[in-house]
Short mmCIF file of C-alpha atoms in Angstrom, two decimals:
data_model
loop_
_atom_site.label_atom_id
_atom_site.label_comp_id
_atom_site.label_asym_id
_atom_site.label_seq_id
_atom_site.Cartn_x
_atom_site.Cartn_y
_atom_site.Cartn_z
CA UNK A 1 -87.50 55.65 -66.58
CA UNK A 2 -91.02 55.82 -67.70
CA UNK A 3 -89.37 55.59 -71.30
CA UNK A 4 -87.73 52.58 -71.08
CA UNK A 5 -91.18 51.08 -69.36
CA UNK A 6 -93.50 51.81 -72.22
CA UNK A 7 -90.69 50.79 -74.95
CA UNK A 8 -90.23 47.57 -72.51
CA UNK A 9 -94.42 47.07 -72.67
CA UNK A 10 -93.93 47.23 -76.27
CA UNK A 11 -90.78 44.45 -76.60
CA UNK A 12 -92.72 41.95 -73.96
CA UNK A 13 -95.62 41.76 -76.95
CA UNK A 14 -93.33 41.41 -79.62
CA UNK A 15 -91.62 38.31 -77.36
CA UNK A 16 -95.06 37.19 -76.94
CA UNK A 17 -96.69 37.08 -80.03
CA UNK A 18 -93.07 35.61 -81.16
CA UNK A 19 -93.37 32.42 -79.09
CA UNK A 20 -96.58 31.61 -79.30
CA UNK A 21 -96.11 31.82 -82.91
CA UNK A 22 -93.22 30.10 -83.04
CA UNK A 23 -95.35 27.41 -81.23
CA UNK A 24 -97.76 27.39 -83.23
CA UNK A 25 -95.75 27.04 -87.10
CA UNK A 26 -93.59 24.34 -85.30
CA UNK A 27 -96.52 22.41 -83.96
CA UNK A 28 -98.32 23.44 -87.84
CA UNK A 29 -94.90 22.03 -89.62
CA UNK A 30 -94.61 18.82 -88.00
CA UNK A 31 -98.67 18.02 -88.40
CA UNK A 32 -97.77 18.67 -92.38
CA UNK A 33 -94.44 16.46 -91.99
CA UNK A 34 -96.34 13.48 -90.48
CA UNK A 35 -99.20 13.61 -93.15
CA UNK A 36 -96.72 13.63 -96.37
CA UNK A 37 -95.14 10.47 -94.80
CA UNK A 38 -98.78 8.99 -94.20
CA UNK A 39 -99.16 9.33 -97.91
CA UNK A 40 -95.73 8.71 -99.00
CA UNK A 41 -96.30 4.94 -96.54
CA UNK A 42 -99.70 4.53 -98.17
CA UNK A 43 -98.37 5.11 -102.00
CA UNK A 44 -96.01 2.93 -101.58
CA UNK A 45 -97.82 -0.13 -99.72
CA UNK A 46 -100.79 0.22 -102.51
CA UNK A 47 -98.46 0.41 -105.26
CA UNK A 48 -99.03 -2.03 -108.36
CA UNK A 49 -96.72 -3.43 -111.79
CA UNK A 50 -98.06 0.33 -112.91
CA UNK A 51 -96.14 3.80 -112.45
CA UNK A 52 -99.53 5.59 -113.18
CA UNK A 53 -101.58 6.42 -109.72
CA UNK A 54 -104.75 5.39 -109.44
CA UNK A 55 -107.69 8.61 -109.44
CA UNK A 56 -108.53 7.64 -106.04
CA UNK A 57 -104.50 8.46 -105.06
CA UNK A 58 -104.51 11.49 -107.01
CA UNK A 59 -107.56 13.48 -105.67
CA UNK A 60 -105.24 12.33 -101.99
CA UNK A 61 -102.30 14.04 -103.40
CA UNK A 62 -104.28 17.26 -104.78
CA UNK A 63 -106.17 17.24 -101.23
CA UNK A 64 -102.68 17.36 -99.63
CA UNK A 65 -101.44 19.63 -101.55
CA UNK A 66 -103.85 22.53 -101.15
CA UNK A 67 -104.01 21.67 -96.85
CA UNK A 68 -100.75 22.30 -96.74
CA UNK A 69 -100.98 25.37 -99.20
CA UNK A 70 -103.81 26.66 -97.08
CA UNK A 71 -101.83 25.90 -93.79
CA UNK A 72 -98.51 27.71 -95.80
CA UNK A 73 -100.62 30.96 -96.42
CA UNK A 74 -101.57 31.33 -92.75
CA UNK A 75 -98.13 31.19 -91.74
CA UNK A 76 -97.21 33.67 -93.88
CA UNK A 77 -100.32 36.06 -92.45
CA UNK A 78 -99.32 35.51 -88.42
CA UNK A 79 -95.06 36.32 -90.03
CA UNK A 80 -96.85 39.77 -91.86
CA UNK A 81 -98.49 40.27 -88.23
CA UNK A 82 -95.38 39.28 -85.94
CA UNK A 83 -93.82 42.39 -88.34
CA UNK A 84 -96.21 45.03 -87.88
CA UNK A 85 -95.64 44.37 -83.60
CA UNK A 86 -91.92 44.71 -83.92
CA UNK A 87 -92.70 47.82 -86.39
CA UNK A 88 -94.53 49.38 -83.40
CA UNK A 89 -91.21 49.34 -81.25
CA UNK A 90 -89.35 51.05 -83.45
CA UNK A 91 -92.30 53.74 -83.15
CA UNK A 92 -92.11 53.35 -79.33
CA UNK A 93 -88.21 53.63 -79.39
CA UNK A 94 -88.96 57.16 -81.60
CA UNK A 95 -91.71 58.42 -79.48
CA UNK A 96 -89.86 57.97 -76.12
CA UNK A 97 -86.43 58.78 -76.65
CA UNK A 98 -84.83 61.68 -78.20
CA UNK A 99 -82.36 60.74 -80.72
CA UNK A 100 -80.49 64.89 -81.07
CA UNK A 101 -78.99 66.12 -78.91
CA UNK A 102 -77.20 69.03 -80.03
CA UNK A 103 -79.29 71.03 -78.05
CA UNK A 104 -78.22 70.51 -74.97
CA UNK A 105 -74.36 70.17 -76.23
CA UNK A 106 -71.75 73.06 -76.40
CA UNK A 107 -70.24 72.34 -79.68
CA UNK A 108 -67.43 73.63 -79.33
CA UNK A 109 -66.26 71.85 -76.29
CA UNK A 110 -64.15 70.01 -77.48
CA UNK A 111 -62.73 72.50 -80.44
CA UNK A 112 -59.94 73.17 -77.59
CA UNK A 113 -57.10 71.42 -77.76
CA UNK A 114 -56.41 71.57 -73.96
CA UNK A 115 -59.93 69.71 -73.32
CA UNK A 116 -59.24 67.12 -75.87
CA UNK A 117 -56.00 66.26 -73.65
CA UNK A 118 -57.76 66.75 -70.45
CA UNK A 119 -60.29 63.93 -72.23
CA UNK A 120 -58.03 61.74 -73.32
CA UNK A 121 -55.92 61.80 -70.02
CA UNK A 122 -58.79 60.93 -68.17
CA UNK A 123 -60.34 57.91 -70.32
CA UNK A 124 -56.40 56.45 -70.22
CA UNK A 125 -56.51 56.64 -66.30
CA UNK A 126 -60.24 54.65 -66.23
CA UNK A 127 -58.39 52.11 -68.38
CA UNK A 128 -55.48 51.72 -65.79
CA UNK A 129 -58.22 52.04 -63.30
CA UNK A 130 -60.04 48.52 -64.77
CA UNK A 131 -56.50 46.87 -65.09
CA UNK A 132 -56.40 46.99 -68.82
CA UNK A 133 -53.09 48.27 -69.25
CA UNK A 134 -52.63 47.54 -72.94
CA UNK A 135 -55.39 49.56 -73.57
CA UNK A 136 -54.57 52.62 -71.45
CA UNK A 137 -50.47 52.13 -72.96
CA UNK A 138 -52.06 52.26 -76.51
CA UNK A 139 -54.31 55.73 -75.85
CA UNK A 140 -51.10 56.84 -74.03
CA UNK A 141 -48.99 56.34 -77.17
CA UNK A 142 -51.96 56.93 -80.02
CA UNK A 143 -53.26 60.30 -78.32
CA UNK A 144 -49.31 61.46 -77.49
CA UNK A 145 -49.90 61.93 -73.71
CA UNK A 146 -46.73 61.58 -71.38
CA UNK A 147 -46.86 58.81 -69.01
CA UNK A 148 -45.94 61.06 -66.23
CA UNK A 149 -49.30 63.10 -66.95
CA UNK A 150 -51.88 60.19 -66.36
CA UNK A 151 -51.32 59.25 -62.55
CA UNK A 152 -50.58 55.53 -60.88
CA UNK A 153 -53.73 54.74 -58.95
CA UNK A 154 -53.70 53.01 -56.52
CA UNK A 155 -57.46 51.17 -57.31
CA UNK A 156 -55.55 49.45 -60.40
CA UNK A 157 -53.84 46.99 -57.35
CA UNK A 158 -58.02 46.78 -55.61
CA UNK A 159 -59.31 45.98 -58.92
CA UNK A 160 -56.58 43.31 -59.82
CA UNK A 161 -57.73 41.73 -56.07
CA UNK A 162 -61.74 42.11 -56.90
CA UNK A 163 -61.06 39.99 -60.44
CA UNK A 164 -58.91 37.44 -58.09
CA UNK A 165 -61.89 37.06 -55.86
CA UNK A 166 -64.55 36.89 -58.86
CA UNK A 167 -62.20 34.27 -59.95
CA UNK A 168 -61.73 32.31 -56.95
CA UNK A 169 -58.59 33.74 -56.47
CA UNK A 170 -58.35 34.65 -52.41
CA UNK A 171 -53.75 34.59 -52.25
CA UNK A 172 -53.80 38.39 -53.36
CA UNK A 173 -56.68 39.64 -51.37
CA UNK A 174 -55.65 37.64 -47.86
CA UNK A 175 -51.86 39.46 -48.59
CA UNK A 176 -53.51 42.88 -48.48
CA UNK A 177 -55.46 42.31 -45.43
CA UNK A 178 -53.02 40.85 -43.53
CA UNK A 179 -50.57 44.12 -44.45
CA UNK A 180 -53.95 45.78 -43.31
CA UNK A 181 -55.22 44.16 -40.92
CA UNK A 182 -55.39 46.64 -37.49
CA UNK A 183 -56.48 49.39 -39.85
CA UNK A 184 -59.52 47.14 -40.55
CA UNK A 185 -60.06 46.48 -37.70
CA UNK A 186 -59.96 49.69 -36.56
CA UNK A 187 -62.75 49.92 -38.82
CA UNK A 188 -64.82 47.19 -37.48
CA UNK A 189 -64.16 45.71 -40.58
CA UNK A 190 -66.06 42.10 -41.74
CA UNK A 191 -63.63 41.51 -44.71
CA UNK A 192 -60.79 39.86 -43.05
CA UNK A 193 -63.33 36.97 -41.48
CA UNK A 194 -65.30 36.80 -44.81
CA UNK A 195 -61.66 36.13 -46.60
CA UNK A 196 -60.86 33.19 -44.52
CA UNK A 197 -64.37 31.95 -44.31
CA UNK A 198 -64.49 31.16 -47.93
CA UNK A 199 -60.72 30.00 -47.69
CA UNK A 200 -61.79 27.44 -45.32
CA UNK A 201 -64.78 26.56 -47.05
CA UNK A 202 -62.87 25.75 -50.18
CA UNK A 203 -60.28 23.21 -48.17
CA UNK A 204 -63.63 21.73 -46.89
CA UNK A 205 -64.67 21.11 -50.55
CA UNK A 206 -61.84 18.43 -50.94
CA UNK A 207 -63.74 16.30 -48.70
CA UNK A 208 -63.26 13.89 -45.78
CA UNK A 209 -60.04 13.68 -46.73
CA UNK A 210 -59.10 17.50 -45.73
CA UNK A 211 -61.00 17.63 -42.36
CA UNK A 212 -57.45 18.22 -40.87
CA UNK A 213 -56.34 20.68 -43.35
CA UNK A 214 -59.42 23.14 -42.25
CA UNK A 215 -59.13 22.00 -38.54
CA UNK A 216 -55.73 23.52 -38.40
CA UNK A 217 -56.33 26.53 -41.12
CA UNK A 218 -59.17 26.89 -38.55
CA UNK A 219 -56.65 27.70 -35.61
CA UNK A 220 -54.33 29.45 -37.38
CA UNK A 221 -56.58 32.01 -39.54
CA UNK A 222 -60.16 32.00 -38.13
CA UNK A 223 -59.30 31.69 -33.60
CA UNK A 224 -59.05 35.43 -33.65
CA UNK A 225 -62.70 36.04 -35.02
CA UNK A 226 -64.39 33.42 -31.96
CA UNK A 227 -65.60 36.19 -30.07
CA UNK A 228 -66.59 38.55 -32.72
CA UNK A 229 -68.74 35.81 -35.21
CA UNK A 230 -69.29 33.81 -32.54
CA UNK A 231 -72.55 32.24 -34.27
CA UNK A 232 -70.63 31.90 -38.19
CA UNK A 233 -67.60 30.26 -35.90
CA UNK A 234 -70.42 27.63 -34.14
CA UNK A 235 -71.44 27.08 -38.21
CA UNK A 236 -68.21 26.26 -39.99
CA UNK A 237 -67.94 24.23 -37.22
CA UNK A 238 -71.05 22.60 -37.86
CA UNK A 239 -70.03 21.88 -41.62
CA UNK A 240 -67.13 19.63 -40.39
CA UNK A 241 -69.62 17.40 -39.43
CA UNK A 242 -71.47 16.91 -43.01
CA UNK A 243 -68.04 15.76 -44.60
CA UNK A 244 -69.52 12.76 -45.01
CA UNK A 245 -72.39 13.56 -46.89
CA UNK A 246 -71.10 16.29 -48.40
CA UNK A 247 -71.87 19.94 -47.64
CA UNK A 248 -74.22 20.45 -51.19
CA UNK A 249 -76.69 18.41 -49.22
CA UNK A 250 -76.50 20.04 -45.58
CA UNK A 251 -77.97 23.05 -44.03
CA UNK A 252 -74.61 24.98 -44.65
CA UNK A 253 -74.55 24.11 -48.50
CA UNK A 254 -75.38 27.93 -49.34
CA UNK A 255 -71.70 28.67 -47.59
CA UNK A 256 -71.14 27.31 -50.96
CA UNK A 257 -73.11 29.54 -53.32
CA UNK A 258 -71.96 31.84 -55.55
CA UNK A 259 -73.63 34.81 -53.82
CA UNK A 260 -70.92 34.37 -51.09
CA UNK A 261 -68.15 35.34 -53.10
CA UNK A 262 -70.29 38.31 -54.38
CA UNK A 263 -70.36 39.70 -51.11
CA UNK A 264 -67.02 39.43 -49.97
CA UNK A 265 -66.07 40.95 -53.53
CA UNK A 266 -67.88 43.69 -53.25
CA UNK A 267 -67.63 43.98 -49.07
CA UNK A 268 -63.47 44.08 -50.55
CA UNK A 269 -63.90 47.34 -52.42
CA UNK A 270 -65.94 48.72 -50.55
CA UNK A 271 -63.86 48.62 -46.90
CA UNK A 272 -60.37 48.81 -49.29
CA UNK A 273 -61.49 51.85 -51.29
CA UNK A 274 -63.00 53.15 -47.14
CA UNK A 275 -59.38 52.89 -45.44
CA UNK A 276 -57.06 54.07 -48.49
CA UNK A 277 -59.30 57.18 -48.86
CA UNK A 278 -59.92 56.55 -53.06
CA UNK A 279 -63.60 56.74 -54.55
CA UNK A 280 -64.74 53.46 -56.33
CA UNK A 281 -65.47 55.34 -59.56
CA UNK A 282 -63.25 56.33 -61.98
CA UNK A 283 -63.44 60.51 -62.67
CA UNK A 284 -64.27 59.47 -66.13
CA UNK A 285 -67.59 56.92 -64.83
CA UNK A 286 -68.65 59.52 -62.11
CA UNK A 287 -68.31 62.10 -64.87
CA UNK A 288 -70.90 59.63 -67.16
CA UNK A 289 -72.94 59.28 -64.20
CA UNK A 290 -73.52 62.67 -63.72
CA UNK A 291 -74.24 63.30 -67.37
CA UNK A 292 -76.86 60.50 -67.38
CA UNK A 293 -78.75 62.14 -64.67
CA UNK A 294 -78.69 65.62 -65.98
CA UNK A 295 -79.64 64.95 -69.71
CA UNK A 296 -83.09 64.41 -69.29
CA UNK A 297 -83.70 67.62 -67.34
CA UNK A 298 -81.98 69.74 -69.72
CA UNK A 299 -83.58 68.30 -72.45
CA UNK A 300 -86.84 69.32 -70.69
CA UNK A 301 -85.26 73.22 -71.19
CA UNK A 302 -83.90 72.53 -75.29
CA UNK A 303 -85.76 75.71 -75.97
CA UNK A 304 -84.24 77.89 -73.53
CA UNK A 305 -80.79 76.34 -74.16
CA UNK A 306 -81.09 77.39 -77.82
CA UNK A 307 -81.94 80.92 -76.17
CA UNK A 308 -79.73 83.50 -77.36
CA UNK A 309 -80.88 85.94 -74.49
CA UNK A 310 -79.60 82.84 -71.94
CA UNK A 311 -75.52 82.48 -73.26
CA UNK A 312 -74.36 82.90 -70.11
CA UNK A 313 -75.77 79.03 -68.67
CA UNK A 314 -73.77 77.65 -71.40
CA UNK A 315 -71.13 77.95 -68.81
CA UNK A 316 -72.87 76.59 -65.30
CA UNK A 317 -76.22 74.50 -65.08
CA UNK A 318 -79.14 76.21 -65.88
CA UNK A 319 -81.07 73.87 -62.80
CA UNK A 320 -79.71 71.80 -59.78
CA UNK A 321 -79.09 68.69 -60.43
CA UNK A 322 -79.14 66.28 -57.86
CA UNK A 323 -75.95 64.06 -57.38
CA UNK A 324 -76.42 62.51 -54.19
CA UNK A 325 -73.21 63.24 -51.99
CA UNK A 326 -71.78 64.75 -55.52
CA UNK A 327 -71.48 68.86 -55.08
CA UNK A 328 -69.41 71.55 -56.25
CA UNK A 329 -65.97 72.38 -55.13
CA UNK A 330 -66.73 75.78 -53.63
CA UNK A 331 -70.20 78.00 -54.07
CA UNK A 332 -69.85 81.51 -52.52
CA UNK A 333 -71.72 81.93 -49.37
CA UNK A 334 -73.05 85.40 -50.72
CA UNK A 335 -73.66 85.39 -53.89
CA UNK A 336 -74.88 82.27 -54.32
CA UNK A 337 -73.34 81.31 -57.06
CA UNK A 338 -70.96 78.42 -57.76
CA UNK A 339 -66.53 79.17 -58.64
CA UNK A 340 -65.66 79.57 -61.75
CA UNK A 341 -62.01 80.23 -63.53
CA UNK A 342 -63.55 83.95 -64.17
CA UNK A 343 -65.10 84.02 -60.57
CA UNK A 344 -62.36 81.62 -58.37
CA UNK A 345 -62.76 81.45 -54.87
CA UNK A 346 -60.81 83.74 -52.82
CA UNK A 347 -59.02 83.20 -48.92
CA UNK A 348 -59.59 86.27 -47.00
CA UNK A 349 -57.32 87.28 -44.49
CA UNK A 350 -59.35 86.27 -41.04
CA UNK A 351 -59.60 82.75 -43.31
CA UNK A 352 -63.28 83.33 -44.59
CA UNK A 353 -63.95 82.60 -47.71
CA UNK A 354 -65.53 84.26 -50.77
CA UNK A 355 -66.02 84.84 -54.08
CA UNK A 356 -64.13 86.89 -56.62
CA UNK A 357 -66.89 88.65 -57.51
CA UNK A 358 -68.12 89.13 -54.14
CA UNK A 359 -64.44 91.02 -52.98
CA UNK A 360 -65.22 93.25 -55.66
CA UNK A 361 -68.35 94.42 -54.44
CA UNK A 362 -67.00 94.65 -50.94
CA UNK A 363 -63.98 96.49 -52.15
CA UNK A 364 -66.07 98.58 -54.59
CA UNK A 365 -68.22 99.79 -51.36
CA UNK A 366 -64.91 100.75 -49.00
CA UNK A 367 -62.53 103.68 -50.03
CA UNK A 368 -59.65 102.31 -47.49
CA UNK A 369 -60.44 98.92 -46.61
CA UNK A 370 -63.15 96.32 -46.53
CA UNK A 371 -64.78 94.41 -43.85
CA UNK A 372 -65.41 90.59 -43.65
CA UNK A 373 -68.74 89.82 -43.58
CA UNK A 374 -69.28 86.85 -41.35
CA UNK A 375 -66.03 88.63 -38.67
CA UNK A 376 -64.82 91.87 -37.24
CA UNK A 377 -61.92 91.67 -39.18
CA UNK A 378 -60.75 94.65 -41.56
CA UNK A 379 -58.30 94.01 -44.59
CA UNK A 380 -57.55 95.24 -47.79
CA UNK A 381 -59.00 93.57 -50.96
CA UNK A 382 -54.98 92.74 -52.02
CA UNK A 383 -54.60 90.61 -48.77
CA UNK A 384 -57.18 88.25 -50.37
CA UNK A 385 -55.44 85.52 -51.95
CA UNK A 386 -56.79 82.41 -54.87
CA UNK A 387 -57.39 79.18 -52.94
CA UNK A 388 -57.14 76.15 -55.30
CA UNK A 389 -59.08 72.88 -54.78
#
């Protein structure tokens, strides 16, 4: 963030200087145009039968040309100064941003066909979630993926409804909330009321002629919200009083603003994902966001990352990255290590879970049986089963 602010400061200097030069040069050029027009008019008024200019007229033209050349030179100097200010932006970018990331990248990561395939599948899944089916279909075809490998994501339907709300189309959203009305009410959601409020306001935009239709809609769809949203309901009824003069000039004109639609769309996305138990972000978006958070810290350790003596860090992060509620799937409570493909989580007979390395250490210390580190249960190592998340 600090790097962005430093570059932003240089950009602001360029914009400020450019604006000043633009205003100055526009005024100067216009003054010269006016001066030339004045000379032209004066010469036409003083013209005689002779086509030759008088000495006074020649001096006037020469002085005007000399003055114009001088001002043109000043503009050129200002322009050169602007180039110097612009070049400082490039230097600030080079000084504050890292252009080479190869020190913190595993070069062999995408030489593996399985990894490439997994990446393609995640990209295709992301496109399907965003409703970009044609792009996703092209990727599936060109990457030789199997359609059944790309899970059908329920988020695609939610994203379409989300886009419909932004385009002032409430049909699909209202149908969805009607389907899940009881579940939304159980979660104390405000979504259904907000959608019907927008629909009510859409009707009122028709003016006084839409009054009866609006009242009928309120009776059919908004009456059940009277107790829970009493004040909001009173505001909606108050809108009816301003239909003759226009809602745009009323105290309730905020109900017609774009922000109401944006808020409702965001509420839909949040509540629908919560209800269906799915993530608002695709796996690809989550990975990219986590990578952007991790990259600055890893760049600070790039010399360590390049050291041959710490090659193990290529299989796990050498430092903890704060990604809020996201965490590793399993961390061994005994060895304090994250699980890996080589060191998977193992379920003991009693139900407790430890890592495979911890299991091996416990079993090697005992000839016949091993004891669970968290309860009195005893078992043999073969009783443990690998678990998969």
